[in-house]
PDB file of C-alpha atoms in Angstrom:
ATOM      1  CA  UNK J   1     -20.215  44.063 -26.526  1.00 50.00           C
ATOM      2  CA  UNK J   2     -20.719  43.939 -22.805  1.00 56.00           C
ATOM      3  CA  UNK J   3     -17.975  44.169 -20.257  1.00 54.00           C
ATOM      4  CA  UNK J   4     -18.581  40.617 -19.032  1.00 53.00           C
ATOM      5  CA  UNK J   5     -18.142  39.103 -22.484  1.00 55.00           C
ATOM      6  CA  UNK J   6     -14.652  40.585 -22.856  1.00 59.00           C
ATOM      7  CA  UNK J   7     -13.418  39.549 -19.394  1.00 59.00           C
ATOM      8  CA  UNK J   8     -11.470  36.319 -19.066  1.00 59.00           C
ATOM      9  CA  UNK J   9     -13.214  33.712 -16.954  1.00 60.00           C
ATOM     10  CA  UNK J  10     -11.241  32.895 -13.821  1.00 61.00           C
ATOM     11  CA  UNK J  11     -11.898  31.021 -10.612  1.00 61.00           C
ATOM     12  CA  UNK J  12     -11.898  34.304  -8.698  1.00 65.00           C
ATOM     13  CA  UNK J  13     -15.141  36.232  -8.949  1.00 68.00           C
ATOM     14  CA  UNK J  14     -16.749  39.078  -7.053  1.00 71.00           C
ATOM     15  CA  UNK J  15     -20.344  39.084  -5.948  1.00 71.00           C
ATOM     16  CA  UNK J  16     -22.717  42.033  -6.227  1.00 76.00           C
ATOM     17  CA  UNK J  17     -21.193  43.630  -3.084  1.00 78.00           C
ATOM     18  CA  UNK J  18     -17.633  43.401  -4.484  1.00 76.00           C
ATOM     19  CA  UNK J  19     -16.528  40.607  -2.129  1.00 76.00           C
ATOM     20  CA  UNK J  20     -14.044  38.164  -3.593  1.00 75.00           C
ATOM     21  CA  UNK J  21     -15.319  34.598  -3.931  1.00 69.00           C
ATOM     22  CA  UNK J  22     -12.482  32.108  -4.507  1.00 66.00           C
ATOM     23  CA  UNK J  23     -14.757  29.075  -4.862  1.00 65.00           C
ATOM     24  CA  UNK J  24     -17.312  30.346  -7.336  1.00 58.00           C
ATOM     25  CA  UNK J  25     -16.491  27.918 -10.149  1.00 63.00           C
ATOM     26  CA  UNK J  26     -16.672  24.287  -9.108  1.00 65.00           C
ATOM     27  CA  UNK J  27     -15.303  21.451 -11.233  1.00 68.00           C
ATOM     28  CA  UNK J  28     -17.731  19.085 -12.910  1.00 75.00           C
ATOM     29  CA  UNK J  29     -18.015  15.740 -11.172  1.00 78.00           C
ATOM     30  CA  UNK J  30     -18.356  12.613 -13.252  1.00 78.00           C
ATOM     31  CA  UNK J  31     -18.029   8.860 -12.898  1.00 75.00           C
ATOM     32  CA  UNK J  32     -16.395   6.941 -15.684  1.00 73.00           C
ATOM     33  CA  UNK J  33     -18.863   4.361 -16.962  1.00 72.00           C
ATOM     34  CA  UNK J  34     -16.261   2.124 -18.583  1.00 70.00           C
ATOM     35  CA  UNK J  35     -16.250  -1.583 -19.097  1.00 67.00           C
ATOM     36  CA  UNK J  36     -16.170  -3.847 -16.046  1.00 66.00           C
ATOM     37  CA  UNK J  37     -12.788  -5.245 -15.011  1.00 65.00           C
ATOM     38  CA  UNK J  38     -14.142  -8.419 -13.374  1.00 70.00           C
ATOM     39  CA  UNK J  39     -15.253 -11.718 -14.896  1.00 75.00           C
ATOM     40  CA  UNK J  40     -14.487 -12.938 -18.402  1.00 81.00           C
ATOM     41  CA  UNK J  41     -13.645  -9.616 -19.990  1.00 83.00           C
ATOM     42  CA  UNK J  42     -11.048  -8.672 -22.567  1.00 86.00           C
ATOM     43  CA  UNK J  43      -8.972  -7.036 -19.821  1.00 85.00           C
ATOM     44  CA  UNK J  44      -9.004 -10.205 -17.679  1.00 86.00           C
ATOM     45  CA  UNK J  45      -7.936 -12.321 -20.638  1.00 91.00           C
ATOM     46  CA  UNK J  46      -5.125  -9.888 -21.433  1.00 93.00           C
ATOM     47  CA  UNK J  47      -3.774 -10.092 -17.871  1.00 93.00           C
ATOM     48  CA  UNK J  48      -4.163 -13.879 -17.867  1.00 94.00           C
ATOM     49  CA  UNK J  49      -2.137 -14.173 -21.080  1.00 96.00           C
ATOM     50  CA  UNK J  50       0.602 -11.896 -19.786  1.00 97.00           C
ATOM     51  CA  UNK J  51       0.928 -13.838 -16.533  1.00 97.00           C
ATOM     52  CA  UNK J  52       1.026 -17.145 -18.442  1.00 97.00           C
ATOM     53  CA  UNK J  53       3.871 -15.855 -20.641  1.00 98.00           C
ATOM     54  CA  UNK J  54       5.740 -14.612 -17.571  1.00 98.00           C
ATOM     55  CA  UNK J  55       5.365 -18.005 -15.859  1.00 96.00           C
ATOM     56  CA  UNK J  56       6.537 -19.863 -18.958  1.00 96.00           C
ATOM     57  CA  UNK J  57       9.653 -17.693 -19.284  1.00 97.00           C
ATOM     58  CA  UNK J  58      10.381 -18.110 -15.541  1.00 95.00           C
ATOM     59  CA  UNK J  59      10.097 -21.893 -15.937  1.00 94.00           C
ATOM     60  CA  UNK J  60      12.593 -21.883 -18.814  1.00 95.00           C
ATOM     61  CA  UNK J  61      15.017 -19.705 -16.822  1.00 95.00           C
ATOM     62  CA  UNK J  62      14.803 -22.037 -13.811  1.00 94.00           C
ATOM     63  CA  UNK J  63      15.441 -25.098 -16.015  1.00 93.00           C
ATOM     64  CA  UNK J  64      18.471 -23.417 -17.600  1.00 95.00           C
ATOM     65  CA  UNK J  65      19.844 -22.315 -14.216  1.00 95.00           C
ATOM     66  CA  UNK J  66      19.437 -25.677 -12.436  1.00 93.00           C
ATOM     67  CA  UNK J  67      19.944 -28.076 -15.313  1.00 92.00           C
ATOM     68  CA  UNK J  68      16.855 -30.044 -14.234  1.00 92.00           C
ATOM     69  CA  UNK J  69      13.413 -30.187 -15.774  1.00 89.00           C
ATOM     70  CA  UNK J  70      10.281 -28.970 -14.014  1.00 87.00           C
ATOM     71  CA  UNK J  71       9.093 -32.486 -13.168  1.00 89.00           C
ATOM     72  CA  UNK J  72      12.487 -33.357 -11.652  1.00 91.00           C
ATOM     73  CA  UNK J  73      12.386 -30.225  -9.514  1.00 86.00           C
ATOM     74  CA  UNK J  74       8.926 -30.878  -8.058  1.00 87.00           C
ATOM     75  CA  UNK J  75       9.829 -34.508  -7.306  1.00 82.00           C
TER      76      UNK J  75
END
């Protein structure tokens, strides 16, 4: 086995002159090619449903707190 195969790979390497190079190993760059979050997507429908449930619960809480229905409140 060679000496290089037994050495642990680190971010600190030395070049052929023995000078330390701290930035020899660069991270891989990638862009996540996921599903779009705009338009009629599953994510948009999920958020829409959650906001509708939140609004419905808020409406019930307001009616219980004031003793008036929604139509009486808005006039």
